Amino acid sequence: MFDGKTACIVVVGAQWGDEGKGKLVDVLAEGADLVVRYQGGANAGHTVVTEAGEFILHQIPSGILHGRTICVVGNGVVLDPDTFFAELDALEQKGIAVQGRLYVSERAHLVLPYHKLLDAAGEKSQKIGTTGRGIGPAYEDKIGRRGVRVSDLRDPAALEGTLAANVDRANRLLQLAGMEERTSLAEHLALAERIAPRILPLAADTGLLVYRSLRDGRRVLLEGAQGALLDVDHGTYPFVTSSNTTAGGAAVGAGIGPTAIDGVLGVVKAYTTRVGNGPLPTLADDAREELLRQLGGEFGATTGRPRRCGWFDALVVRYAVRVNGLTGLAVTKLDVLDTFDEVPVAVAYEVDGERLEEMPCEVRALEAVQPVYETLKGWQRSTAEARTLADLPRQARAYLDRVEELSGAPIRYVSVGTHREQIIAV
Ligand code: GDP
């Protein structure tokens, strides 16, 4: 996608996450000088398979697997220090050199142990189906103007005051929620002391780094986590994540202006999955759901939870095209549909005899809809070896044509397997 006019590209999930963004970022990172994560935290899990083995990355951009790419954890991310260092160590153990290639925004907020306790307390009453990694409470602190940023590690005395107030507040909230666990200032001070010498050398004004890179003609990839339908504003609220996953969030979370972005690639599965709670209108019947789950390996990369599986939902993707301003689509996991004799696609919803063409705002409304399906012929042949559109069975091409037409954005990539080379550039 990078060319003379396209230097800054955002990759976003255009469904409910787990679309295979990691693989697309990995493929695009080949042509990128910089890869930036702009939101989310250790609740995201990208799986990338390379010659060196399988990597599951939660916080470090998967671009790190390319030898020369600079990777940035942007200001919009909430950083869990221990998971971050565990990932760093795992990369180094597999021979991936990260020295001088990884930066963390000094404006990024930290996820602290008390956030995880508060996350568990919140789930007791709210049941959003979060990953329990403390992401939501860390964003609450950020918006509540009491969060701890990476740069705060530079001033231990001031940090102690913030931590004391936050720990005290967390303990009161835990008590209110009827939780037995309590957190302590000592634990948090020890953590800060332990992580500061390792994080601070990586800390930088990363917005400036991205700005200068673009000014100097370098190519930048902004990597989103989760998906459009999990965006705190545009998703199926309240069953959403706590950040703006959509392309607008990329500018804010990377620290650049929106006019710096030249293209937005939306990653979609050839079907639909959802992990966590909240409606999934195109959920398949039990037998075919199980088949999709097994063939697609639809178990969460972060939690191992089975994902709910169903058919391609054109309303979801059309909506994602609109709220992200998608300039292209990458359709992944086409191969997962290889054995089906027919493949339904939802083209509209119906509720009380009325036809809906656009996503409703309320979760309750979405729970009440019945998808209107169009059934396309399956191809019942392997697509795993296809490297051009012409290599695909006729019915698979017809399926992609229909997906493109219903979504309203051109397909730029089709992925037909987990490996790097199993991709078709359109
Ligand atoms: P992400 O968070 O959007 O990167 O998605 P995940 O990493 O959670 O899930 C994507 C999973 O699908 C990973 O296990 C990938 O290896 C796998 N995957 C990606 N593209 C394809 C594809 O085209 N076909 C198949 N079968 N698997 C794929």
PDB file of C-alpha atoms in Angstrom, residues 1-266:
ATOM      1  CA  MET A   1       0.000   0.000   0.000  1.00  0.00           C
ATOM      2  CA  PHE A   2       2.941   2.316   0.523  1.00  0.00           C
ATOM      3  CA  ASP A   3       3.786   4.367  -2.551  1.00  0.00           C
ATOM      4  CA  GLY A   4       4.983   7.834  -3.525  1.00  0.00           C
ATOM      5  CA  LYS A   5       1.816   9.436  -2.167  1.00  0.00           C
ATOM      6  CA  THR A   6       1.152   7.091   0.742  1.00  0.00           C
ATOM      7  CA  ALA A   7       3.644   7.366   3.581  1.00  0.00           C
ATOM      8  CA  CYS A   8       1.423   6.959   6.618  1.00  0.00           C
ATOM      9  CA  ILE A   9      -1.045   4.080   6.836  1.00  0.00           C
ATOM     10  CA  VAL A  10      -3.354   3.018   9.643  1.00  0.00           C
ATOM     11  CA  VAL A  11      -4.294  -0.643  10.034  1.00  0.00           C
ATOM     12  CA  VAL A  12      -7.497  -1.154  12.012  1.00  0.00           C
ATOM     13  CA  GLY A  13      -9.741  -4.063  12.831  1.00  0.00           C
ATOM     14  CA  ALA A  14     -13.092  -3.565  11.112  1.00  0.00           C
ATOM     15  CA  GLN A  15     -15.164  -6.037  13.164  1.00  0.00           C
ATOM     16  CA  TRP A  16     -14.933  -7.086  16.820  1.00  0.00           C
ATOM     17  CA  GLY A  17     -11.174  -7.627  16.897  1.00  0.00           C
ATOM     18  CA  ASP A  18      -9.027 -10.720  16.202  1.00  0.00           C
ATOM     19  CA  GLU A  19      -9.355 -10.111  12.461  1.00  0.00           C
ATOM     20  CA  GLY A  20      -5.729 -11.004  11.830  1.00  0.00           C
ATOM     21  CA  LYS A  21      -4.345  -7.470  12.054  1.00  0.00           C
ATOM     22  CA  GLY A  22      -1.070  -8.907  13.345  1.00  0.00           C
ATOM     23  CA  LYS A  23      -0.470 -10.753  10.111  1.00  0.00           C
ATOM     24  CA  LEU A  24      -1.329  -7.727   7.933  1.00  0.00           C
ATOM     25  CA  VAL A  25       0.859  -5.462  10.005  1.00  0.00           C
ATOM     26  CA  ASP A  26       3.611  -8.022   9.704  1.00  0.00           C
ATOM     27  CA  VAL A  27       3.246  -8.077   5.918  1.00  0.00           C
ATOM     28  CA  LEU A  28       3.026  -4.262   5.603  1.00  0.00           C
ATOM     29  CA  ALA A  29       5.826  -3.695   8.093  1.00  0.00           C
ATOM     30  CA  GLU A  30       8.183  -5.025   5.444  1.00  0.00           C
ATOM     31  CA  GLY A  31       7.789  -1.695   3.654  1.00  0.00           C
ATOM     32  CA  ALA A  32       7.575   0.456   6.798  1.00  0.00           C
ATOM     33  CA  ASP A  33      10.360   2.258   8.636  1.00  0.00           C
ATOM     34  CA  LEU A  34       8.280   2.808  11.756  1.00  0.00           C
ATOM     35  CA  VAL A  35       5.410   0.845  13.306  1.00  0.00           C
ATOM     36  CA  VAL A  36       3.383   2.505  16.050  1.00  0.00           C
ATOM     37  CA  ARG A  37       0.826   0.968  18.427  1.00  0.00           C
ATOM     38  CA  TYR A  38      -1.661   3.716  19.260  1.00  0.00           C
ATOM     39  CA  GLN A  39      -4.228   2.395  21.763  1.00  0.00           C
ATOM     40  CA  GLY A  40      -5.184  -0.511  23.982  1.00  0.00           C
ATOM     41  CA  GLY A  41      -2.821  -2.416  26.183  1.00  0.00           C
ATOM     42  CA  ALA A  42      -1.956  -5.969  27.083  1.00  0.00           C
ATOM     43  CA  ASN A  43      -5.551  -6.955  26.271  1.00  0.00           C
ATOM     44  CA  ALA A  44      -4.655  -7.163  22.599  1.00  0.00           C
ATOM     45  CA  GLY A  45      -2.924 -10.233  21.272  1.00  0.00           C
ATOM     46  CA  HIS A  46      -1.374 -10.428  17.843  1.00  0.00           C
ATOM     47  CA  THR A  47      -0.196 -13.819  16.655  1.00  0.00           C
ATOM     48  CA  VAL A  48       2.465 -13.839  13.962  1.00  0.00           C
ATOM     49  CA  VAL A  49       4.132 -16.915  12.530  1.00  0.00           C
ATOM     50  CA  THR A  50       7.615 -16.532  11.020  1.00  0.00           C
ATOM     51  CA  GLU A  51      10.565 -18.842  10.314  1.00  0.00           C
ATOM     52  CA  ALA A  52      11.752 -18.137  13.864  1.00  0.00           C
ATOM     53  CA  GLY A  53       8.536 -19.588  15.304  1.00  0.00           C
ATOM     54  CA  GLU A  54       5.214 -18.308  16.604  1.00  0.00           C
ATOM     55  CA  PHE A  55       5.110 -14.993  18.423  1.00  0.00           C
ATOM     56  CA  ILE A  56       2.225 -13.682  20.481  1.00  0.00           C
ATOM     57  CA  LEU A  57       2.700  -9.989  21.011  1.00  0.00           C
ATOM     58  CA  HIS A  58       0.478  -8.045  23.347  1.00  0.00           C
ATOM     59  CA  GLN A  59       2.099  -4.654  23.547  1.00  0.00           C
ATOM     60  CA  ILE A  60       5.164  -4.529  21.357  1.00  0.00           C
ATOM     61  CA  PRO A  61       4.261  -3.827  17.711  1.00  0.00           C
ATOM     62  CA  SER A  62       4.680  -6.944  15.596  1.00  0.00           C
ATOM     63  CA  GLY A  63       6.898  -4.890  13.275  1.00  0.00           C
ATOM     64  CA  ILE A  64       9.658  -5.756  15.738  1.00  0.00           C
ATOM     65  CA  LEU A  65       9.985  -9.088  13.890  1.00  0.00           C
ATOM     66  CA  HIS A  66      11.460  -7.216  10.907  1.00  0.00           C
ATOM     67  CA  GLY A  67      15.135  -6.522  11.475  1.00  0.00           C
ATOM     68  CA  ARG A  68      15.271  -2.832  10.610  1.00  0.00           C
ATOM     69  CA  THR A  69      11.852  -1.532  11.658  1.00  0.00           C
ATOM     70  CA  ILE A  70      11.623   0.975  14.501  1.00  0.00           C
ATOM     71  CA  CYS A  71       8.739   0.193  16.856  1.00  0.00           C
ATOM     72  CA  VAL A  72       6.875   2.637  19.016  1.00  0.00           C
ATOM     73  CA  VAL A  73       4.418   2.217  21.868  1.00  0.00           C
ATOM     74  CA  GLY A  74       2.405   5.406  21.440  1.00  0.00           C
ATOM     75  CA  ASN A  75       0.927   7.797  23.994  1.00  0.00           C
ATOM     76  CA  GLY A  76      -2.547   6.314  23.481  1.00  0.00           C
ATOM     77  CA  VAL A  77      -1.474   2.928  24.841  1.00  0.00           C
ATOM     78  CA  VAL A  78      -1.759   1.952  28.504  1.00  0.00           C
ATOM     79  CA  LEU A  79       1.421   0.044  29.203  1.00  0.00           C
ATOM     80  CA  ASP A  80       1.625  -2.945  31.512  1.00  0.00           C
ATOM     81  CA  PRO A  81       5.307  -2.928  32.476  1.00  0.00           C
ATOM     82  CA  ASP A  82       5.729  -6.540  33.537  1.00  0.00           C
ATOM     83  CA  THR A  83       3.998  -7.995  30.463  1.00  0.00           C
ATOM     84  CA  PHE A  84       6.007  -5.600  28.334  1.00  0.00           C
ATOM     85  CA  PHE A  85       9.305  -6.813  29.757  1.00  0.00           C
ATOM     86  CA  ALA A  86       8.236 -10.466  29.521  1.00  0.00           C
ATOM     87  CA  GLU A  87       7.552  -9.901  25.806  1.00  0.00           C
ATOM     88  CA  LEU A  88      10.866  -8.150  25.360  1.00  0.00           C
ATOM     89  CA  ASP A  89      12.714 -11.032  27.023  1.00  0.00           C
ATOM     90  CA  ALA A  90      10.870 -13.624  24.913  1.00  0.00           C
ATOM     91  CA  LEU A  91      11.836 -11.789  21.712  1.00  0.00           C
ATOM     92  CA  GLU A  92      15.465 -11.583  22.742  1.00  0.00           C
ATOM     93  CA  GLN A  93      15.502 -15.271  23.663  1.00  0.00           C
ATOM     94  CA  LYS A  94      14.343 -16.124  20.137  1.00  0.00           C
ATOM     95  CA  GLY A  95      17.151 -14.036  18.703  1.00  0.00           C
ATOM     96  CA  ILE A  96      15.217 -10.862  17.791  1.00  0.00           C
ATOM     97  CA  ALA A  97      17.411  -7.836  18.531  1.00  0.00           C
ATOM     98  CA  VAL A  98      15.372  -4.958  19.932  1.00  0.00           C
ATOM     99  CA  GLN A  99      18.166  -2.685  21.093  1.00  0.00           C
ATOM    100  CA  GLY A 100      17.745   0.791  19.587  1.00  0.00           C
ATOM    101  CA  ARG A 101      14.568  -0.244  17.752  1.00  0.00           C
ATOM    102  CA  LEU A 102      11.957   0.169  20.447  1.00  0.00           C
ATOM    103  CA  TYR A 103      10.610   3.380  21.977  1.00  0.00           C
ATOM    104  CA  VAL A 104       7.865   4.037  24.492  1.00  0.00           C
ATOM    105  CA  SER A 105       5.981   7.319  24.642  1.00  0.00           C
ATOM    106  CA  GLU A 106       6.792   9.269  27.772  1.00  0.00           C
ATOM    107  CA  ARG A 107       3.110  10.271  27.731  1.00  0.00           C
ATOM    108  CA  ALA A 108       1.817   6.680  27.793  1.00  0.00           C
ATOM    109  CA  HIS A 109      -0.011   5.713  30.974  1.00  0.00           C
ATOM    110  CA  LEU A 110       1.006   2.743  33.095  1.00  0.00           C
ATOM    111  CA  VAL A 111      -1.248  -0.142  34.065  1.00  0.00           C
ATOM    112  CA  LEU A 112      -0.551  -0.849  37.719  1.00  0.00           C
ATOM    113  CA  PRO A 113      -1.424  -3.785  40.003  1.00  0.00           C
ATOM    114  CA  TYR A 114      -4.327  -1.915  41.583  1.00  0.00           C
ATOM    115  CA  HIS A 115      -5.912  -1.467  38.134  1.00  0.00           C
ATOM    116  CA  LYS A 116      -6.154  -5.247  37.787  1.00  0.00           C
ATOM    117  CA  LEU A 117      -7.906  -5.572  41.151  1.00  0.00           C
ATOM    118  CA  LEU A 118     -10.346  -2.851  40.151  1.00  0.00           C
ATOM    119  CA  ASP A 119     -10.932  -4.591  36.812  1.00  0.00           C
ATOM    120  CA  ALA A 120     -11.898  -7.789  38.653  1.00  0.00           C
ATOM    121  CA  ALA A 121     -14.171  -5.801  40.973  1.00  0.00           C
ATOM    122  CA  GLY A 122     -15.825  -4.117  37.973  1.00  0.00           C
ATOM    123  CA  GLU A 123     -16.444  -7.426  36.222  1.00  0.00           C
ATOM    124  CA  LYS A 124     -18.239  -8.689  39.321  1.00  0.00           C
ATOM    125  CA  SER A 125     -20.958  -6.113  38.841  1.00  0.00           C
ATOM    126  CA  GLN A 126     -20.784  -5.102  35.182  1.00  0.00           C
ATOM    127  CA  LYS A 127     -19.922  -8.290  33.228  1.00  0.00           C
ATOM    128  CA  ILE A 128     -18.475  -6.696  30.127  1.00  0.00           C
ATOM    129  CA  GLY A 129     -16.239  -9.723  29.599  1.00  0.00           C
ATOM    130  CA  THR A 130     -12.964  -7.825  29.830  1.00  0.00           C
ATOM    131  CA  THR A 131      -9.626  -9.631  29.789  1.00  0.00           C
ATOM    132  CA  GLY A 132      -9.078  -8.568  33.405  1.00  0.00           C
ATOM    133  CA  ARG A 133      -5.781  -6.892  32.538  1.00  0.00           C
ATOM    134  CA  GLY A 134      -6.621  -3.582  34.178  1.00  0.00           C
ATOM    135  CA  ILE A 135      -6.975  -1.689  30.902  1.00  0.00           C
ATOM    136  CA  GLY A 136     -10.363  -0.097  31.646  1.00  0.00           C
ATOM    137  CA  PRO A 137      -9.386   1.210  35.111  1.00  0.00           C
ATOM    138  CA  ALA A 138      -6.086   2.549  33.705  1.00  0.00           C
ATOM    139  CA  TYR A 139      -8.006   4.541  31.087  1.00  0.00           C
ATOM    140  CA  GLU A 140     -10.421   5.691  33.802  1.00  0.00           C
ATOM    141  CA  ASP A 141      -7.450   7.096  35.727  1.00  0.00           C
ATOM    142  CA  LYS A 142      -6.167   8.771  32.583  1.00  0.00           C
ATOM    143  CA  ILE A 143      -9.478  10.511  31.874  1.00  0.00           C
ATOM    144  CA  GLY A 144      -9.898  11.176  35.612  1.00  0.00           C
ATOM    145  CA  ARG A 145      -6.548  13.026  35.536  1.00  0.00           C
ATOM    146  CA  ARG A 146      -4.904  10.920  38.218  1.00  0.00           C
ATOM    147  CA  GLY A 147      -3.067   8.415  36.007  1.00  0.00           C
ATOM    148  CA  VAL A 148       0.625   7.607  36.153  1.00  0.00           C
ATOM    149  CA  ARG A 149       2.544   8.268  32.965  1.00  0.00           C
ATOM    150  CA  VAL A 150       5.893   6.815  31.941  1.00  0.00           C
ATOM    151  CA  SER A 151       7.489  10.237  32.447  1.00  0.00           C
ATOM    152  CA  ASP A 152       6.345  10.241  36.099  1.00  0.00           C
ATOM    153  CA  LEU A 153       8.949   7.562  36.793  1.00  0.00           C
ATOM    154  CA  ARG A 154      11.542  10.333  36.462  1.00  0.00           C
ATOM    155  CA  ASP A 155      10.331  12.005  39.651  1.00  0.00           C
ATOM    156  CA  PRO A 156      10.002   9.355  42.397  1.00  0.00           C
ATOM    157  CA  ALA A 157       9.012  11.837  45.125  1.00  0.00           C
ATOM    158  CA  ALA A 158       6.053  13.255  43.194  1.00  0.00           C
ATOM    159  CA  LEU A 159       5.136   9.765  42.028  1.00  0.00           C
ATOM    160  CA  GLU A 160       4.923   8.521  45.618  1.00  0.00           C
ATOM    161  CA  GLY A 161       2.228  11.125  46.338  1.00  0.00           C
ATOM    162  CA  THR A 162       0.159  10.132  43.303  1.00  0.00           C
ATOM    163  CA  LEU A 163       0.511   6.442  44.073  1.00  0.00           C
ATOM    164  CA  ALA A 164      -0.429   6.905  47.726  1.00  0.00           C
ATOM    165  CA  ALA A 165      -3.646   8.689  46.770  1.00  0.00           C
ATOM    166  CA  ASN A 166      -4.487   6.156  44.043  1.00  0.00           C
ATOM    167  CA  VAL A 167      -3.806   3.115  46.227  1.00  0.00           C
ATOM    168  CA  ASP A 168      -5.940   4.585  48.982  1.00  0.00           C
ATOM    169  CA  ARG A 169      -8.759   5.269  46.533  1.00  0.00           C
ATOM    170  CA  ALA A 170      -8.469   1.776  45.032  1.00  0.00           C
ATOM    171  CA  ASN A 171      -8.706   0.161  48.462  1.00  0.00           C
ATOM    172  CA  ARG A 172     -11.837   2.124  49.258  1.00  0.00           C
ATOM    173  CA  LEU A 173     -13.389   1.084  45.936  1.00  0.00           C
ATOM    174  CA  LEU A 174     -12.445  -2.551  46.562  1.00  0.00           C
ATOM    175  CA  GLN A 175     -14.101  -2.399  49.957  1.00  0.00           C
ATOM    176  CA  LEU A 176     -17.228  -0.864  48.422  1.00  0.00           C
ATOM    177  CA  ALA A 177     -17.322  -3.629  45.810  1.00  0.00           C
ATOM    178  CA  GLY A 178     -17.152  -6.269  48.542  1.00  0.00           C
ATOM    179  CA  MET A 179     -13.749  -7.545  47.441  1.00  0.00           C
ATOM    180  CA  GLU A 180     -11.386  -9.083  49.962  1.00  0.00           C
ATOM    181  CA  GLU A 181      -8.138  -8.137  48.245  1.00  0.00           C
ATOM    182  CA  ARG A 182      -6.344  -4.923  49.134  1.00  0.00           C
ATOM    183  CA  THR A 183      -3.395  -3.290  47.471  1.00  0.00           C
ATOM    184  CA  SER A 184      -0.440  -1.509  49.090  1.00  0.00           C
ATOM    185  CA  LEU A 185       1.686   1.528  48.462  1.00  0.00           C
ATOM    186  CA  ALA A 186       4.819  -0.517  49.199  1.00  0.00           C
ATOM    187  CA  GLU A 187       4.031  -2.901  46.336  1.00  0.00           C
ATOM    188  CA  HIS A 188       3.607   0.000  43.935  1.00  0.00           C
ATOM    189  CA  LEU A 189       6.744   1.824  45.064  1.00  0.00           C
ATOM    190  CA  ALA A 190       8.756  -1.362  44.667  1.00  0.00           C
ATOM    191  CA  LEU A 191       7.326  -1.822  41.171  1.00  0.00           C
ATOM    192  CA  ALA A 192       8.170   1.747  40.179  1.00  0.00           C
ATOM    193  CA  GLU A 193      11.698   1.373  41.481  1.00  0.00           C
ATOM    194  CA  ARG A 194      12.163  -1.898  39.621  1.00  0.00           C
ATOM    195  CA  ILE A 195      10.789  -0.769  36.234  1.00  0.00           C
ATOM    196  CA  ALA A 196      12.133   2.788  36.039  1.00  0.00           C
ATOM    197  CA  PRO A 197      15.717   1.844  35.090  1.00  0.00           C
ATOM    198  CA  ARG A 198      14.414  -0.361  32.290  1.00  0.00           C
ATOM    199  CA  ILE A 199      11.607   1.792  30.871  1.00  0.00           C
ATOM    200  CA  LEU A 200      13.151   5.245  31.096  1.00  0.00           C
ATOM    201  CA  PRO A 201      15.955   4.533  28.595  1.00  0.00           C
ATOM    202  CA  LEU A 202      13.224   3.658  26.073  1.00  0.00           C
ATOM    203  CA  ALA A 203      11.049   6.685  26.888  1.00  0.00           C
ATOM    204  CA  ALA A 204      10.821   9.414  24.261  1.00  0.00           C
ATOM    205  CA  ASP A 205       8.584  12.094  22.774  1.00  0.00           C
ATOM    206  CA  THR A 206       7.368   9.550  20.249  1.00  0.00           C
ATOM    207  CA  GLY A 207       4.966  11.966  18.524  1.00  0.00           C
ATOM    208  CA  LEU A 208       8.024  14.001  17.588  1.00  0.00           C
ATOM    209  CA  LEU A 209       9.770  10.861  16.397  1.00  0.00           C
ATOM    210  CA  VAL A 210       6.833  10.003  14.107  1.00  0.00           C
ATOM    211  CA  TYR A 211       6.536  13.607  12.928  1.00  0.00           C
ATOM    212  CA  ARG A 212      10.214  13.821  12.014  1.00  0.00           C
ATOM    213  CA  SER A 213      10.171  10.428  10.343  1.00  0.00           C
ATOM    214  CA  LEU A 214       7.314  11.498   8.063  1.00  0.00           C
ATOM    215  CA  ARG A 215       8.999  14.818   7.373  1.00  0.00           C
ATOM    216  CA  ASP A 216      12.138  12.952   6.320  1.00  0.00           C
ATOM    217  CA  GLY A 217      10.219  10.771   3.872  1.00  0.00           C
ATOM    218  CA  ARG A 218      10.032   7.635   5.989  1.00  0.00           C
ATOM    219  CA  ARG A 219       7.083   5.263   5.946  1.00  0.00           C
ATOM    220  CA  VAL A 220       4.956   4.862   9.023  1.00  0.00           C
ATOM    221  CA  LEU A 221       2.420   2.200   9.929  1.00  0.00           C
ATOM    222  CA  LEU A 222      -0.023   2.902  12.746  1.00  0.00           C
ATOM    223  CA  GLU A 223      -1.220  -0.366  14.239  1.00  0.00           C
ATOM    224  CA  GLY A 224      -4.622  -0.593  15.908  1.00  0.00           C
ATOM    225  CA  ALA A 225      -5.718  -3.180  18.418  1.00  0.00           C
ATOM    226  CA  GLN A 226      -9.220  -4.661  18.845  1.00  0.00           C
ATOM    227  CA  GLY A 227     -11.807  -3.599  16.264  1.00  0.00           C
ATOM    228  CA  ALA A 228     -14.161  -0.815  15.215  1.00  0.00           C
ATOM    229  CA  LEU A 229     -17.155  -2.398  16.961  1.00  0.00           C
ATOM    230  CA  LEU A 230     -15.197  -2.301  20.224  1.00  0.00           C
ATOM    231  CA  ASP A 231     -14.443   1.431  19.944  1.00  0.00           C
ATOM    232  CA  VAL A 232     -15.609   3.256  23.067  1.00  0.00           C
ATOM    233  CA  ASP A 233     -17.589   5.755  20.953  1.00  0.00           C
ATOM    234  CA  HIS A 234     -18.585   3.768  17.886  1.00  0.00           C
ATOM    235  CA  GLY A 235     -18.777   0.222  19.190  1.00  0.00           C
ATOM    236  CA  THR A 236     -21.533  -1.797  20.798  1.00  0.00           C
ATOM    237  CA  TYR A 237     -21.440   0.230  24.008  1.00  0.00           C
ATOM    238  CA  PRO A 238     -21.107  -0.743  26.851  1.00  0.00           C
ATOM    239  CA  PHE A 239     -19.590  -3.985  25.499  1.00  0.00           C
ATOM    240  CA  VAL A 240     -16.578  -2.145  24.167  1.00  0.00           C
ATOM    241  CA  THR A 241     -12.985  -1.512  25.046  1.00  0.00           C
ATOM    242  CA  SER A 242     -11.977   1.704  26.809  1.00  0.00           C
ATOM    243  CA  SER A 243     -10.215   3.436  23.934  1.00  0.00           C
ATOM    244  CA  ASN A 244     -10.835   4.731  20.418  1.00  0.00           C
ATOM    245  CA  THR A 245      -9.826   1.824  18.240  1.00  0.00           C
ATOM    246  CA  THR A 246     -10.914   3.565  15.029  1.00  0.00           C
ATOM    247  CA  ALA A 247      -8.652   5.533  12.704  1.00  0.00           C
ATOM    248  CA  GLY A 248      -9.322   8.862  14.429  1.00  0.00           C
ATOM    249  CA  GLY A 249      -7.786   7.346  17.547  1.00  0.00           C
ATOM    250  CA  ALA A 250      -4.657   6.598  15.535  1.00  0.00           C
ATOM    251  CA  ALA A 251      -3.792  10.270  15.145  1.00  0.00           C
ATOM    252  CA  VAL A 252      -4.460  11.039  18.795  1.00  0.00           C
ATOM    253  CA  GLY A 253      -2.751   7.913  20.112  1.00  0.00           C
ATOM    254  CA  ALA A 254       0.344   8.253  17.954  1.00  0.00           C
ATOM    255  CA  GLY A 255       0.691  11.967  18.628  1.00  0.00           C
ATOM    256  CA  ILE A 256       0.329  13.251  15.073  1.00  0.00           C
ATOM    257  CA  GLY A 257      -2.310  15.298  13.263  1.00  0.00           C
ATOM    258  CA  PRO A 258      -5.064  13.573  11.273  1.00  0.00           C
ATOM    259  CA  THR A 259      -3.842  15.222   8.069  1.00  0.00           C
ATOM    260  CA  ALA A 260      -0.650  13.173   8.305  1.00  0.00           C
ATOM    261  CA  ILE A 261      -2.578   9.971   7.582  1.00  0.00           C
ATOM    262  CA  ASP A 262      -2.712   8.930   3.914  1.00  0.00           C
ATOM    263  CA  GLY A 263      -4.618   5.652   3.993  1.00  0.00           C
ATOM    264  CA  VAL A 264      -6.603   3.382   6.288  1.00  0.00           C
ATOM    265  CA  LEU A 265      -6.677  -0.377   5.811  1.00  0.00           C
ATOM    266  CA  GLY A 266      -9.513  -2.236   7.521  1.00  0.00           C
TER     267      GLY A 266
END
